[in-house]
Coordinates of C-alpha atoms in Angstrom, one line a residue:
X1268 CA 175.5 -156.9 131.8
X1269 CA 177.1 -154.0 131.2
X1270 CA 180.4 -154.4 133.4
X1271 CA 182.9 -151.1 134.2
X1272 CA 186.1 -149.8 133.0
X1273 CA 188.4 -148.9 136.5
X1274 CA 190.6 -145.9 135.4
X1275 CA 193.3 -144.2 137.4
X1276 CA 194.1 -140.9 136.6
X1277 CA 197.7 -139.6 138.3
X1278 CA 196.5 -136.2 138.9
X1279 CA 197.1 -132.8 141.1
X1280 CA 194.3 -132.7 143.2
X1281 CA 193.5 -128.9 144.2
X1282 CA 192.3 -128.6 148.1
X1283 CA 191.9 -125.5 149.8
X1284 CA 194.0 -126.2 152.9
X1285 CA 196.7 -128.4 151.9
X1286 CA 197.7 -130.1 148.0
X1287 CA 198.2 -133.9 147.8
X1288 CA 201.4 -134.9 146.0
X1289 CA 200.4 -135.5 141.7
X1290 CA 202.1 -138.7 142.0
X1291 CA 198.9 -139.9 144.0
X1292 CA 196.1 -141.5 141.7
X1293 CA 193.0 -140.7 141.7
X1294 CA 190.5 -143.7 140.7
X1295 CA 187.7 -143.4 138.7
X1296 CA 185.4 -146.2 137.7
X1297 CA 183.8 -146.0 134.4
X1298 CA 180.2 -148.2 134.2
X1299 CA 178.6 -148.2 131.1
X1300 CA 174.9 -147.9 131.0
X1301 CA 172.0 -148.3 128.7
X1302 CA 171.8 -144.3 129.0
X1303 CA 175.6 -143.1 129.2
X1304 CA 178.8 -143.8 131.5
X1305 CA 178.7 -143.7 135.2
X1306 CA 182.0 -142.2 136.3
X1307 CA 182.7 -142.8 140.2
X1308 CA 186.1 -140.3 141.4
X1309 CA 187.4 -142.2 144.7
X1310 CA 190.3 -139.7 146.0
X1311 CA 193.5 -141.1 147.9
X1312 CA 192.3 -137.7 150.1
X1313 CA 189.4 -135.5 151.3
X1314 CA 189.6 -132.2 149.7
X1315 CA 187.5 -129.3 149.3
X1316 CA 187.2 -128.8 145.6
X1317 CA 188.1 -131.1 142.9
X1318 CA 189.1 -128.8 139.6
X1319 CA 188.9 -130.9 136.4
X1320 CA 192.0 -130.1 133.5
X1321 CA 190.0 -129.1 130.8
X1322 CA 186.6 -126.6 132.1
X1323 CA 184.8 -127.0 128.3
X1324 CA 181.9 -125.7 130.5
X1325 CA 179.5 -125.7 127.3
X1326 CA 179.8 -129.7 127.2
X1327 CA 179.8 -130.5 130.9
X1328 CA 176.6 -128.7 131.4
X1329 CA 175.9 -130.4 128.6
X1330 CA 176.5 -133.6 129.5
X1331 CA 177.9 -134.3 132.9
X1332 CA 175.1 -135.2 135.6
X1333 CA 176.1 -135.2 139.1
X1334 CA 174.7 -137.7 140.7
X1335 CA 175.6 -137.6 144.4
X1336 CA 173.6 -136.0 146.7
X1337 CA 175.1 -133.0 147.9
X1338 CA 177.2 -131.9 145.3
X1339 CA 177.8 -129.4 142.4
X1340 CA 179.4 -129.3 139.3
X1341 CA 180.2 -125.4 138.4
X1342 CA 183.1 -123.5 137.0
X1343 CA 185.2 -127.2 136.2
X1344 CA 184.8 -127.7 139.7
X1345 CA 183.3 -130.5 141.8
X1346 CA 182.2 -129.0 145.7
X1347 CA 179.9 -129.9 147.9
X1348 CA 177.2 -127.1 148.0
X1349 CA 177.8 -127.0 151.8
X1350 CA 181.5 -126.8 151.8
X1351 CA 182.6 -129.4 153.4
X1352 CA 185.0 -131.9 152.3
X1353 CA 184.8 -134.9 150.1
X1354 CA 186.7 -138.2 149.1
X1355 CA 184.1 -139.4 146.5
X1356 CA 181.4 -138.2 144.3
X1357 CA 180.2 -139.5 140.9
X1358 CA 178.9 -137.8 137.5
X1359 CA 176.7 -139.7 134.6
X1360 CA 177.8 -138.7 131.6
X1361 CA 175.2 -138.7 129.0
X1362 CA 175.5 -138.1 125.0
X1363 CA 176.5 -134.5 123.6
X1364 CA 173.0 -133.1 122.4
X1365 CA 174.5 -131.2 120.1
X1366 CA 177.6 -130.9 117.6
X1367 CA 180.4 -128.2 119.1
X1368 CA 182.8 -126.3 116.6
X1369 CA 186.8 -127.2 117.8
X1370 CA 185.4 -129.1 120.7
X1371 CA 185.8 -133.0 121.5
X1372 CA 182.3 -134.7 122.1
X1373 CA 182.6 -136.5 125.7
X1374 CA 180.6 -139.4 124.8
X1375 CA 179.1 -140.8 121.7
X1376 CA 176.8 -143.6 121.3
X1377 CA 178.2 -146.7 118.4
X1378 CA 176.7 -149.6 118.1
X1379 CA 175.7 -150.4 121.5
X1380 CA 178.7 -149.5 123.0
X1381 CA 180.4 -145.6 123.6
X1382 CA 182.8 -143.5 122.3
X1383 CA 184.4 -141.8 125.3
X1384 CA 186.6 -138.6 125.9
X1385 CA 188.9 -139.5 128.3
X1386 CA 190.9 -136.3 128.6
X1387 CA 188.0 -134.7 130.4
X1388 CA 188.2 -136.9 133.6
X1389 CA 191.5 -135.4 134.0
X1390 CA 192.2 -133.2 137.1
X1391 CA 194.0 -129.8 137.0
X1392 CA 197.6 -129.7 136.7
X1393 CA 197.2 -133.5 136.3
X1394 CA 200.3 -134.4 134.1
X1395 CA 201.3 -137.8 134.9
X1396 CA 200.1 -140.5 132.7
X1397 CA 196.2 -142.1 132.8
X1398 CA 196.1 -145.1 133.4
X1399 CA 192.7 -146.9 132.7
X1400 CA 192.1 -150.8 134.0
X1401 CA 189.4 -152.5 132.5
X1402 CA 187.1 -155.1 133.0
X1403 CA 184.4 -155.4 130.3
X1404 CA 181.6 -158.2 130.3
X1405 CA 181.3 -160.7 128.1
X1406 CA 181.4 -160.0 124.6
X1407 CA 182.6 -156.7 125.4
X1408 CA 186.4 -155.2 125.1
X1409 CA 187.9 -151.8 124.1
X1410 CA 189.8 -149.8 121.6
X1411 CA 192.5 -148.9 121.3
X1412 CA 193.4 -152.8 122.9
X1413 CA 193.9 -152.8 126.6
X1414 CA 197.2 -153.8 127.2
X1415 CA 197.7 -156.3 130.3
X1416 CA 194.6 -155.0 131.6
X1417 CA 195.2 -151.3 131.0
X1418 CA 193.6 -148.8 128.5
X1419 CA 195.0 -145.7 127.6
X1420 CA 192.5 -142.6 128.9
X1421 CA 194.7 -139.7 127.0
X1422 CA 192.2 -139.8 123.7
X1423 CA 189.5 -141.5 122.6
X1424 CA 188.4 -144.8 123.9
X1425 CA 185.7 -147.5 122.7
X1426 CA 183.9 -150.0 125.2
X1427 CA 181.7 -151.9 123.6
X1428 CA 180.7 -155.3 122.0
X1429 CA 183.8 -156.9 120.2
X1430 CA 181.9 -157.8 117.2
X1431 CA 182.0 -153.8 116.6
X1432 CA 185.5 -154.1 116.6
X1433 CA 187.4 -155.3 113.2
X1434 CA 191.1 -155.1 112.1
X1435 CA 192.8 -154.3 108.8
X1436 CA 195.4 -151.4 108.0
X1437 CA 193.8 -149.6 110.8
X1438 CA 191.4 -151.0 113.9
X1439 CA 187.8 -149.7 112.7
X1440 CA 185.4 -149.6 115.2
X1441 CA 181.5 -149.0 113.8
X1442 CA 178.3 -150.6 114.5
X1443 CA 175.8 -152.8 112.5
X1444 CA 173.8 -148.9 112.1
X1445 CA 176.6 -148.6 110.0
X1446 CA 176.3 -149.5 106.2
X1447 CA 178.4 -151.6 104.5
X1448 CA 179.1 -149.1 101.7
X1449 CA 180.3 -146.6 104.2
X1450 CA 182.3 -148.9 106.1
X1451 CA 184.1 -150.1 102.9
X1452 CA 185.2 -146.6 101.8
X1453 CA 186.3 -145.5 104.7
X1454 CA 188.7 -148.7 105.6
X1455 CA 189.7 -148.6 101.6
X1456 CA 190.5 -144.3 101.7
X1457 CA 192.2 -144.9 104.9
X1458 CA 194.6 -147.3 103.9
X1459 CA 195.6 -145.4 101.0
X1460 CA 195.8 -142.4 102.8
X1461 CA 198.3 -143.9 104.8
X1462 CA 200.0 -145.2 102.2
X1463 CA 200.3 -141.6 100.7
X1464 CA 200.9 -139.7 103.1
X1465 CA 203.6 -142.2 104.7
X1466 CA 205.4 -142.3 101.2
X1467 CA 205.0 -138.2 100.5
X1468 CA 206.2 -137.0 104.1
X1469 CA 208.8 -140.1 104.5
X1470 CA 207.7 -141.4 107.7
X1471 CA 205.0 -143.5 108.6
X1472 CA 202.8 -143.9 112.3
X1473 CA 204.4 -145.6 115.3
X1474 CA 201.5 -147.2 116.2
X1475 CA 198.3 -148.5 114.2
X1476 CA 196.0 -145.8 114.0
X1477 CA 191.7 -147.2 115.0
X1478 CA 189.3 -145.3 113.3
X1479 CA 185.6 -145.0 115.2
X1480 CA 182.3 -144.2 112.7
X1481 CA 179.6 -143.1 114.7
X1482 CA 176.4 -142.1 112.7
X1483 CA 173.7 -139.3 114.5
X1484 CA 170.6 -139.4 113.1
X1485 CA 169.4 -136.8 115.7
X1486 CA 171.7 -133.5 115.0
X1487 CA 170.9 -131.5 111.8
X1488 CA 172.6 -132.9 108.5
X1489 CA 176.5 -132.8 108.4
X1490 CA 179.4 -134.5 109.8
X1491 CA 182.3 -133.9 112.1
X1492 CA 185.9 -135.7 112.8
X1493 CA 188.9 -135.2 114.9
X1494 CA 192.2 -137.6 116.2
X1495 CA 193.3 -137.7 119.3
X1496 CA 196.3 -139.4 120.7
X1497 CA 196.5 -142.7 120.2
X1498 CA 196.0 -142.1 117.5
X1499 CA 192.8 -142.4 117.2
X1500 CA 190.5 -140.6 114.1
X1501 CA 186.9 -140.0 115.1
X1502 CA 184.3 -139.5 112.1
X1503 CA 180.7 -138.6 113.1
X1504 CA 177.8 -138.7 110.4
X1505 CA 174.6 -136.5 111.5
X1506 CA 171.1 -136.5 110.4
X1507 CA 168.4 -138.9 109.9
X1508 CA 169.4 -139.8 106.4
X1509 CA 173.3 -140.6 107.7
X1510 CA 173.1 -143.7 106.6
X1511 CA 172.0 -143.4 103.5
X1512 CA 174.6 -143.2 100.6
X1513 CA 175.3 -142.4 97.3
X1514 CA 178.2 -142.3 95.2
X1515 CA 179.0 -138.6 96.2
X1516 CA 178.5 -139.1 99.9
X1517 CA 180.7 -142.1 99.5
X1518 CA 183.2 -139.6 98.2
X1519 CA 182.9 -136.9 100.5
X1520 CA 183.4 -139.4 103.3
X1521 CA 187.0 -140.8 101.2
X1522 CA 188.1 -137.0 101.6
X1523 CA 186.9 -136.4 105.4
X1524 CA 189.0 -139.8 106.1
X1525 CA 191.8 -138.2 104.3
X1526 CA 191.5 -134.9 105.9
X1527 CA 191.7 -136.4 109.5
X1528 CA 194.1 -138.7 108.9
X1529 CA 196.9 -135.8 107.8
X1530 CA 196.3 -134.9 111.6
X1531 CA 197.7 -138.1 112.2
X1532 CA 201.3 -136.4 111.3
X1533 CA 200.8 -132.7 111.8
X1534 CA 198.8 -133.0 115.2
X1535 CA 199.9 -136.0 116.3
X1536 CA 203.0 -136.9 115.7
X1537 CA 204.1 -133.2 115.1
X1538 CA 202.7 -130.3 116.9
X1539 CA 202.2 -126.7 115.8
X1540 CA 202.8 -124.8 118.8
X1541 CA 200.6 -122.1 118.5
X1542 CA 197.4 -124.4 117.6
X1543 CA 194.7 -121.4 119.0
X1544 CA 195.9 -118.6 117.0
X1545 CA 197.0 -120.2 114.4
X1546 CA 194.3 -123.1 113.4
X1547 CA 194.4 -121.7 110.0
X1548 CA 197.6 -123.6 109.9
X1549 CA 197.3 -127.5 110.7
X1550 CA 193.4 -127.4 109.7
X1551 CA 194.4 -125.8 106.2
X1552 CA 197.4 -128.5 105.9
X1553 CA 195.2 -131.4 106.4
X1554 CA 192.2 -130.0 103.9
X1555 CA 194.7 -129.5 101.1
X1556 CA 196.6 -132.6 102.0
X1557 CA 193.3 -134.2 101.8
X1558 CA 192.5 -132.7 98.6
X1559 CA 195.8 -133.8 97.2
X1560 CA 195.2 -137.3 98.8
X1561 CA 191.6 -137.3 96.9
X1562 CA 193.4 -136.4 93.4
X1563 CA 195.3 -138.9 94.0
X1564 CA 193.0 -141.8 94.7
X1565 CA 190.9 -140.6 91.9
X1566 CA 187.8 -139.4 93.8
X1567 CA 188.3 -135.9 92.9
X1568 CA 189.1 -134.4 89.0
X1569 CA 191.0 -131.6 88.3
X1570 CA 188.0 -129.7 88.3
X1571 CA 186.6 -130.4 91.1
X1572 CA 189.8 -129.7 93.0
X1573 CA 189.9 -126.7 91.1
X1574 CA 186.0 -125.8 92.5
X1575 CA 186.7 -126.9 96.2
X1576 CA 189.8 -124.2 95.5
X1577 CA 187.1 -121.4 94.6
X1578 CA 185.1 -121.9 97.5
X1579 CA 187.9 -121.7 99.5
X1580 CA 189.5 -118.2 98.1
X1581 CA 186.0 -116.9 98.1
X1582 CA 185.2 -117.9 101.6
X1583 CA 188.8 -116.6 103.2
X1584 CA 188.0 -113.1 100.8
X1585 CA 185.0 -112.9 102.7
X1586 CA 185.7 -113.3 105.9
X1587 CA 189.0 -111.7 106.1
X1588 CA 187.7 -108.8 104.0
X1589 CA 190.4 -106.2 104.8
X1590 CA 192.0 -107.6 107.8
X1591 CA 195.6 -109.9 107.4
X1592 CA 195.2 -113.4 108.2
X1593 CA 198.4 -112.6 110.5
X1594 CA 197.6 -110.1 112.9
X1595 CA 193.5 -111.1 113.0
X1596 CA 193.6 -115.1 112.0
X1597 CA 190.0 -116.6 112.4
X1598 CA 189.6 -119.0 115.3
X1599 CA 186.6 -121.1 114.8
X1600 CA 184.2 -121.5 111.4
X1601 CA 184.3 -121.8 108.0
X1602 CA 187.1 -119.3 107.9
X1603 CA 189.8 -121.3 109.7
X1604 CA 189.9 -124.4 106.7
X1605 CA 189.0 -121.4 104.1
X1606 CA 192.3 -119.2 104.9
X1607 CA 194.5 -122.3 106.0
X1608 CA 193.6 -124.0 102.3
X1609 CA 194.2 -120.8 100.8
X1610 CA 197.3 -120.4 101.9
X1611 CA 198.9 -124.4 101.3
X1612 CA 197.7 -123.5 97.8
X1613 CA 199.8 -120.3 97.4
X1614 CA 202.6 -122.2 99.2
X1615 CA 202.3 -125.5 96.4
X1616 CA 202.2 -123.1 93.6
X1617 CA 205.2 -120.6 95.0
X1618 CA 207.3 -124.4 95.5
X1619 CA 206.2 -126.0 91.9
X1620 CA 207.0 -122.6 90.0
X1621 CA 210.8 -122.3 92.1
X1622 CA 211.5 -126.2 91.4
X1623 CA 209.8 -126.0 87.7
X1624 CA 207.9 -129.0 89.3
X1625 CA 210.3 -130.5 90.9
X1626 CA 209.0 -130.5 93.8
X1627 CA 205.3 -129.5 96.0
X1628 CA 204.2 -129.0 99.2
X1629 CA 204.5 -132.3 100.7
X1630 CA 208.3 -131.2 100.2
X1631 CA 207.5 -128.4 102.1
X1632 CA 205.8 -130.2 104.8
X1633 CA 208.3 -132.8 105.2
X1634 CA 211.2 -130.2 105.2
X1635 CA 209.0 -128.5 107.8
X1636 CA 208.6 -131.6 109.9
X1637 CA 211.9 -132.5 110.1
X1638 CA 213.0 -129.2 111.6
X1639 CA 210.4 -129.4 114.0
X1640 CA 211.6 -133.0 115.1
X1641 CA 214.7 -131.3 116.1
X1642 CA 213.1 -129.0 118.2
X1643 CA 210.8 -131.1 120.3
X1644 CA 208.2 -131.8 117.7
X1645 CA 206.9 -128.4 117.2
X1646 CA 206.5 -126.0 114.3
X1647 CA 205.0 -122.8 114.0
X1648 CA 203.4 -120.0 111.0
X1649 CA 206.3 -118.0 110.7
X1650 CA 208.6 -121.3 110.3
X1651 CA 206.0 -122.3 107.5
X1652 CA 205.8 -118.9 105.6
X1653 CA 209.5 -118.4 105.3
X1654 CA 209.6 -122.2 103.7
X1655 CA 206.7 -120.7 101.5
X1656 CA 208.1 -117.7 100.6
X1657 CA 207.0 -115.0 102.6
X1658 CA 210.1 -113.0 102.7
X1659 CA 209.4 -112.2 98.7
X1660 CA 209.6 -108.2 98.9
X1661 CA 207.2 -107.6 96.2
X1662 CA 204.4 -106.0 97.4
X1663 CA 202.1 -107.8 95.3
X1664 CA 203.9 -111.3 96.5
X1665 CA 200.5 -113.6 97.4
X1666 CA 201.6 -114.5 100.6
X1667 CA 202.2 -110.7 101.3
X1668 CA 198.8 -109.5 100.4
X1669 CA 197.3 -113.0 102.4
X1670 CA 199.0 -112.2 105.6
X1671 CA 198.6 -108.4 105.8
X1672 CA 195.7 -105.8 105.8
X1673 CA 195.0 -104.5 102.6
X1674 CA 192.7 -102.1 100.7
X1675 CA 189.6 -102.7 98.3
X1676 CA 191.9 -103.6 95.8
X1677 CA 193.7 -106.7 97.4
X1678 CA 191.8 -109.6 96.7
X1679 CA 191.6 -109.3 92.8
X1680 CA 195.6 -108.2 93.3
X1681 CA 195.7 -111.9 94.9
X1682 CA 193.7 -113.4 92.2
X1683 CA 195.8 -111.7 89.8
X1684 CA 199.2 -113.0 92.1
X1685 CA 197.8 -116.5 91.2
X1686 CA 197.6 -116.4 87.6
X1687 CA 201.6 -115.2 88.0
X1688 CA 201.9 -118.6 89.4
X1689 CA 200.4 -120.8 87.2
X1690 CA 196.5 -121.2 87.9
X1691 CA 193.4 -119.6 86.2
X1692 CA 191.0 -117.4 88.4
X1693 CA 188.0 -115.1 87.3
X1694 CA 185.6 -113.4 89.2
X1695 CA 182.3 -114.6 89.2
X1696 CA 178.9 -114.8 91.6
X1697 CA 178.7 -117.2 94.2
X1698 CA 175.6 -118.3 95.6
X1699 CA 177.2 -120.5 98.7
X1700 CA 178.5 -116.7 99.3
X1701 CA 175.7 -115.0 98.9
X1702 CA 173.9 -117.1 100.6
X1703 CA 175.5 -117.1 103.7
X1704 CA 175.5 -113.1 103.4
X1705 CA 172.0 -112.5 103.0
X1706 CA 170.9 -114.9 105.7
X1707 CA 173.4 -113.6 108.3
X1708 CA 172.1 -110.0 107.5
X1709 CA 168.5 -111.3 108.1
X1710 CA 169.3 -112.5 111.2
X1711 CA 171.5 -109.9 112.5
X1712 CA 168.2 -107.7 112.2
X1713 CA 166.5 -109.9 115.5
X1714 CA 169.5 -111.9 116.8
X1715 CA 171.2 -111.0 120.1
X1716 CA 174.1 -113.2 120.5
X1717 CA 174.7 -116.2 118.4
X1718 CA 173.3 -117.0 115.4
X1719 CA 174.1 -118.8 112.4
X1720 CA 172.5 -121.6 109.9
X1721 CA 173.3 -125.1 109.4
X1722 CA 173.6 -126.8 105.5
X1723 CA 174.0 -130.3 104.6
X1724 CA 169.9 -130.3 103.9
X1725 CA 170.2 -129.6 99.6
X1726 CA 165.9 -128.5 100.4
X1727 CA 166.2 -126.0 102.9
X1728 CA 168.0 -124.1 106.0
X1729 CA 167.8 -124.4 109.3
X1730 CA 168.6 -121.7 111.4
X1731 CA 170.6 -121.4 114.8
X1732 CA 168.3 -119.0 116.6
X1733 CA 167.6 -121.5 119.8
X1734 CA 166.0 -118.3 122.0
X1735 CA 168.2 -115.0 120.8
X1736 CA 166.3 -114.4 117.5
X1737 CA 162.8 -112.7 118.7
X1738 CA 160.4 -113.8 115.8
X1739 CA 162.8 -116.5 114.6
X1740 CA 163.1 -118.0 117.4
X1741 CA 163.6 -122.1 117.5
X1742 CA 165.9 -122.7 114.7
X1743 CA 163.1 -122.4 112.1
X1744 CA 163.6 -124.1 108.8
X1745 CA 163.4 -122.2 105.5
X1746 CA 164.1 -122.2 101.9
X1747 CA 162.4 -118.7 100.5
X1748 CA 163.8 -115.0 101.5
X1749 CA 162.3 -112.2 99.9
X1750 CA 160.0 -113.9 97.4
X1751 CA 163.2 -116.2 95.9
X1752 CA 164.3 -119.5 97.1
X1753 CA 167.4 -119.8 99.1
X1754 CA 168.3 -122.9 97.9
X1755 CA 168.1 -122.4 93.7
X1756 CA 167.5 -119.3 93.7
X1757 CA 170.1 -117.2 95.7
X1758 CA 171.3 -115.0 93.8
X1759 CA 167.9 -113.8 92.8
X1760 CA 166.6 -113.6 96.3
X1761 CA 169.9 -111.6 97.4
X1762 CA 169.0 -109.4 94.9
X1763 CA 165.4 -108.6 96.2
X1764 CA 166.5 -108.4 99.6
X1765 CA 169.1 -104.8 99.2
X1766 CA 166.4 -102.4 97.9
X1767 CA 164.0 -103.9 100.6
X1768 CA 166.3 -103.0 103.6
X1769 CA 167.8 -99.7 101.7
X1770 CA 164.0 -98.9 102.7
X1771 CA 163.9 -100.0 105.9
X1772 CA 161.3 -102.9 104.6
X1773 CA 159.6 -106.0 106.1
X1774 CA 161.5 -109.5 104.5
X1775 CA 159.1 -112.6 104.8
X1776 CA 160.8 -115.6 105.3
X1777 CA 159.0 -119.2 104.5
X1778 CA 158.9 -122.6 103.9
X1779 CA 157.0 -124.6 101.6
X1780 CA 155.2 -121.5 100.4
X1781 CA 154.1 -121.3 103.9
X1782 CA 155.2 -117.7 106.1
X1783 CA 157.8 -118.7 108.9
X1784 CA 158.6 -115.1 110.0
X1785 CA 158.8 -111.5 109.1
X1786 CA 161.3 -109.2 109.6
X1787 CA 161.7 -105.4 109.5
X1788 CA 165.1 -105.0 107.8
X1789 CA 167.0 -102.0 109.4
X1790 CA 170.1 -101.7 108.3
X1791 CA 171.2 -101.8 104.4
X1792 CA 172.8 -105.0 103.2
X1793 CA 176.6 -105.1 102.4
X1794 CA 178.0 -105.3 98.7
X1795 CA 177.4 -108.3 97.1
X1796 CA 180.1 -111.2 98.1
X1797 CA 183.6 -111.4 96.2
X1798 CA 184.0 -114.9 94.2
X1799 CA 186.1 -116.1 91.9
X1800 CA 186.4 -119.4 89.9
X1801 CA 189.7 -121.7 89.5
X1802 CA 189.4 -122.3 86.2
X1803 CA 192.9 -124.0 86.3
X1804 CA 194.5 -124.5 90.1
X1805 CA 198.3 -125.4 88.8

């Protein structure tokens, strides 16, 4: 038995003729199911079209499934298909079949139970408070705790069996799919992230935060996390070997706890007001924060900070090329964390060398924070950069030649800036760079659309193609371009690949030793990726 959570959303309800007051609830019963969650609306009016808050069109044709007869999800809109009105209607909602860059899965299977989205039952213009009554079966209950009967719908939400549910510095919801050894290092780096950061920044959470570990053994290799209100931090482990750790997975997992929980403070209990332009900033706080946090805990060396550092000025190099991150910031990908960590780093070294290490960017941060506690809990780029220094004249000031276009010459002028304050950068190769490069010019030759790769598999690649990539269509896997593999032998096979397409030549892409595809390369490859290592990082 399976029971049902009874929610009422206080909502706007958008009708063609006349609008009902917000104040009026609308009620929406939640059933779990072996397959996904059964969401029945029930208005307090007919109305002719029932517009949802948040359209994320991608993920509810994804994943919601109307289920009455009659009716049509389209658009972020619920309508019957003949126009008439309607007081009811119900949607299954069914897991994500797919990971979604800066988007929140609506519903994620842990260990018998589900992870559910609640924002997304929200109607347009809906801003009155959710309200979600619940009535689980036996054995069953929620998280965060129902309160008097009520659960809070503005975040994440668990229903499930109560033996998923434990307590300890946080409320950790995971499954018996979960190890022990993940489960252990996660509850361990987040109670001493919250122990640092609380002590660093000088304020702790209001509330408890529950953390939910969900593990995916169907998507491609990687993992994904975000925090909603509540707060609640969301980590998702993908592939089939998710469950399988060793000691580095174990600390990878210590610095993706420590990255989401930072949002805890900057997202959460602080806003930055300009979050789509300028995701560079809180996604680039809480990596560095999280590196910082690692450090700390002694998961990470100095050198390894000092190569997650190089991958990061590489990266932003790279994707910026000569564009500022100011006036063209990245929006989604690699960029966003690549750029954001870039500049926390310029902004700890510009505040160690001014306080002759007195003082780093936490100080920063919580200088930051408390300014935007006086203005309603918001804070902003420009109110960041002039803390970090931005106003420096000096043409050759790092933050200067970070946030503004710049010629050929800029990024070894930046690398050079860094040295002034205190680190060690050379140039080098980088095959994570090169990589990247050569496969996104192979695929550019057949692509249409979309296209991209994903890693997390140390044997091979597996591309994004899905249907806009002709030959390559079907996300193939690969590990060998041009004769070289892609894998341990980048550089080599980046390399072989420019005289090929200089000529207008066919590339063969395999697996295995086995052909995948072949592709006529048109167009001749770029210059070979800027890189640098951090030899020293402060």
């Amino acid at each position: 038995m399976l029971g049902y959570v009874s929610v009422l959303l206080a909502t706007a309800l958008l009708a063609t003729a006349a609008a009902t007051e917000p104040s009026v609830p609308t009620r929406v019963e939640l059933k779990p199911t072996v397959g996904g969650v059964e969401a029945t609306f029930t208005l307090p009016a007919p109305v002719a079209r029932f517009e949802l808050e948040e359209a994320v069109e991608d993920v509810r044709a994804d994943t919601w499934h109307v289920q009455t007869p009659g009716m049509a999800l389209a658009q972020g809109a619920v309508s019957r298909t003949d126009g008439a009105s309607f007081a009811t209607f119900s949607v299954l909602v069914t897991p994500d079949s797919r990971p979604r860059d800066r988007r929140y899965p609506a519903l994620t299977a842990i260990g018998g139970g589900w992870q559910i989205y609640g924002p997304y039952f929200k109607a347009a213009e809906g801003r009155s408070p959710i309200e979600g009554h619940v009535a689980p079966p036996k054995g069953w209950t929620t998280a965060p705790q129902a309160k008097s009967g009520r659960v809070a719908l503005d975040g994440y939400v668990y229903v499930g069996p109560a033996n998923n549910i434990a307590a300890g510095s946080a409320t950790f919801v995971t499954g018996p799919e979960t190890p022990t050894a993940m489960r252990d290092a996660v509850a361990k780096a987040a109670s001493q992230a919250t122990a640092y950061y609380t002590k660093r920044l000088g304020m702790g959470l209001k509330a408890k935060p529950t953390v939910m570990i969900a593990l995916v053994p169907g998507f491609n290799p990687g993992w994904q996390g975000d925090t909603t209100a509540g707060p609640v931090a969301s980590l998702r482990f993908f592939g089939p070997k998710a469950a399988q750790m060793d000691s580095d997975d174990t600390d990878r997992a210590v610095q993706f706890v420590n990255h989401e929980f930072f949002h805890f403070w900057n997202s959460r209990t602080f806003t930055s007001r300009n979050s789509g332009k300028e995701a560079w900033l809180h996604e680039g706080m809480a990596e560095y924060a999280a590196l910082l946090a690692s450090r700390q805990a002694g998961v990470m060396s100095e050198a390894q900070v000092g190569e997650a550092l190089s991958g990061r000025l590489t990266g932003c190099a790279n994707a910026l090329k000569a564009k500022g991150l100011d006036a063209d910031p990245p929006r989604r990908g690699g960029a966003v964390y690549d750029c954001g960590v870039l500049v926390q780093w310029i902004a700890d070294l510009q505040v160690r060398r001014a306080s002759n290490g007195s003082r780093d960017v936490f100080d920063l941060w919580r200088a930051l924070f408390a300014e935007a506690a006086r203005n309603g809990g918001a804070y902003d780029g420009a109110g960041f950069l002039a803390r970090a220094g931005l106003d420096d004249p000096a043409a050759d000031a790092p933050l200067n030649l970070l946030m503004r276009p710049g010629g050929p010459d800029r990024w070894p002028r930046l690398a050079q800036a860094l040295e002034g304050l205190g680190a060690k950068v050379t140039p080098t190769r980088s095959g994570e760079a090169e990589r990247e490069a050569l496969v996104m010019h192979v695929l550019g030759q057949v692509c249409k659309g979309g296209r991209g790769f994903y890693g997390g598999d140390p044997e091979a690649l597996k591309l994004d193609t899905r249907d806009r990539c002709g030959v390559l269509n079907g996300d193939p896997t690969v590990d060998t371009i041009a004769g070289h593999n892609i894998m341990t032998d980048v550089q080599a096979a980046f390399d072989a690949a420019g005289p090929i397409c200089a000529a207008q030549g066919d590339i063969v892409l395999s697996l295995k030793g086995k052909a995948v595809a072949t592709v006529t390369c048109k167009t001749p490859m770029s210059p070979r990726p800027l890189a640098w290592t951090v030899e020293r990082w402060r």
